[in-house]
Structure formats: C-alpha cells, structure tokens
PDB file of C-alpha atoms in Angstrom:
ATOM      1  CA  MET P   1      -5.571  18.121 -26.155  1.00  0.00           C
ATOM      2  CA  SER P   2      -2.545  19.861 -24.693  1.00  0.00           C
ATOM      3  CA  ILE P   3       0.903  18.366 -24.285  1.00  0.00           C
ATOM      4  CA  LEU P   4       0.488  18.432 -20.513  1.00  0.00           C
ATOM      5  CA  HIS P   5      -2.771  16.511 -20.799  1.00  0.00           C
ATOM      6  CA  LEU P   6      -1.137  14.007 -23.145  1.00  0.00           C
ATOM      7  CA  ALA P   7       1.838  13.579 -20.797  1.00  0.00           C
ATOM      8  CA  HIS P   8      -0.525  13.056 -17.883  1.00  0.00           C
ATOM      9  CA  LYS P   9      -2.471  10.456 -19.859  1.00  0.00           C
ATOM     10  CA  LEU P  10       0.753   8.665 -20.842  1.00  0.00           C
ATOM     11  CA  GLN P  11       1.933   8.722 -17.237  1.00  0.00           C
ATOM     12  CA  LEU P  12      -1.421   7.344 -16.133  1.00  0.00           C
ATOM     13  CA  ASP P  13      -1.266   4.623 -18.797  1.00  0.00           C
ATOM     14  CA  SER P  14       2.269   3.617 -17.812  1.00  0.00           C
ATOM     15  CA  THR P  15       1.264   3.582 -14.138  1.00  0.00           C
ATOM     16  CA  LEU P  16      -1.734   1.408 -14.983  1.00  0.00           C
ATOM     17  CA  SER P  17       0.354  -0.985 -17.055  1.00  0.00           C
ATOM     18  CA  LEU P  18       2.944  -1.182 -14.282  1.00  0.00           C
ATOM     19  CA  TYR P  19       0.177  -1.857 -11.776  1.00  0.00           C
ATOM     20  CA  LYS P  20      -1.308  -4.532 -14.023  1.00  0.00           C
ATOM     21  CA  SER P  21       2.055  -6.251 -14.468  1.00  0.00           C
ATOM     22  CA  LEU P  22       2.650  -6.152 -10.704  1.00  0.00           C
ATOM     23  CA  VAL P  23      -0.794  -7.608 -10.067  1.00  0.00           C
ATOM     24  CA  SER P  24      -0.228 -10.385 -12.603  1.00  0.00           C
ATOM     25  CA  LEU P  25       3.177 -11.124 -11.077  1.00  0.00           C
ATOM     26  CA  TYR P  26       1.674 -11.248  -7.594  1.00  0.00           C
ATOM     27  CA  SER P  27      -1.167 -13.485  -8.778  1.00  0.00           C
ATOM     28  CA  VAL P  28       1.288 -15.875 -10.446  1.00  0.00           C
ATOM     29  CA  LEU P  29       3.436 -16.009  -7.302  1.00  0.00           C
ATOM     30  CA  PHE P  30       0.366 -16.421  -5.109  1.00  0.00           C
ATOM     31  CA  THR P  31      -1.106 -19.231  -7.201  1.00  0.00           C
ATOM     32  CA  GLN P  32       2.272 -20.991  -7.312  1.00  0.00           C
ATOM     33  CA  SER P  33       2.694 -20.746  -3.543  1.00  0.00           C
ATOM     34  CA  PHE P  34      -0.966 -21.762  -3.123  1.00  0.00           C
ATOM     35  CA  TYR P  35      -0.427 -24.876  -5.245  1.00  0.00           C
ATOM     36  CA  THR P  36       2.815 -25.608  -3.389  1.00  0.00           C
ATOM     37  CA  ALA P  37       1.030 -25.307  -0.048  1.00  0.00           C
ATOM     38  CA  CYS P  38      -1.765 -27.589  -1.275  1.00  0.00           C
ATOM     39  CA  VAL P  39       0.763 -30.158  -2.483  1.00  0.00           C
ATOM     40  CA  ARG P  40       2.612 -29.992   0.843  1.00  0.00           C
ATOM     41  CA  VAL P  41      -0.603 -30.403   2.826  1.00  0.00           C
ATOM     42  CA  LEU P  42      -1.697 -33.332   0.650  1.00  0.00           C
ATOM     43  CA  TRP P  43       1.786 -34.856   0.859  1.00  0.00           C
ATOM     44  CA  GLY P  44       1.820 -34.490   4.647  1.00  0.00           C
ATOM     45  CA  ALA P  45      -1.686 -35.923   4.973  1.00  0.00           C
ATOM     46  CA  GLY P  46      -0.795 -38.848   2.722  1.00  0.00           C
ATOM     47  CA  THR P  47       2.399 -39.527   4.669  1.00  0.00           C
ATOM     48  CA  CYS P  48       0.532 -39.405   7.993  1.00  0.00           C
ATOM     49  CA  PHE P  49      -2.154 -41.702   6.578  1.00  0.00           C
ATOM     50  CA  VAL P  50       0.428 -44.203   5.325  1.00  0.00           C
ATOM     51  CA  LEU P  51       2.319 -44.124   8.636  1.00  0.00           C
ATOM     52  CA  GLN P  52      -0.877 -44.573  10.648  1.00  0.00           C
ATOM     53  CA  SER P  53      -2.165 -47.410   8.473  1.00  0.00           C
ATOM     54  CA  ARG P  54       0.982 -49.469   9.083  1.00  0.00           C
TER      55      ARG P  54
END
C-alpha cells in the first residue's frame, strides 16, 4: 500500500464522513420541518374546525 493510495483512501473516508454528516444534518432538518408542517396543518385544521363548529 503506497502513501498515495493511503492518502487517497483517507481523503475518500473523510469525504464519506463529511457526506454522512451532511446527510444526517439534512435529515434532522427535514424531519423537524416535516413535524413543524404537520403540527401547523393540524393546528390550522383544528382552528378551522373549532371556528366552524361555533
């Protein structure tokens, strides 16, 4: 295993770990915004239902 090969493997590993951390960050942000959107939709539907039932 040459130094160049080792450096390439390390670069690949760091790129993969960076990609994984970005993906996990995106998934966390997406799930948070997804839950927020669901809560807003449910809140809006509940408010409309309460206003209509009056």
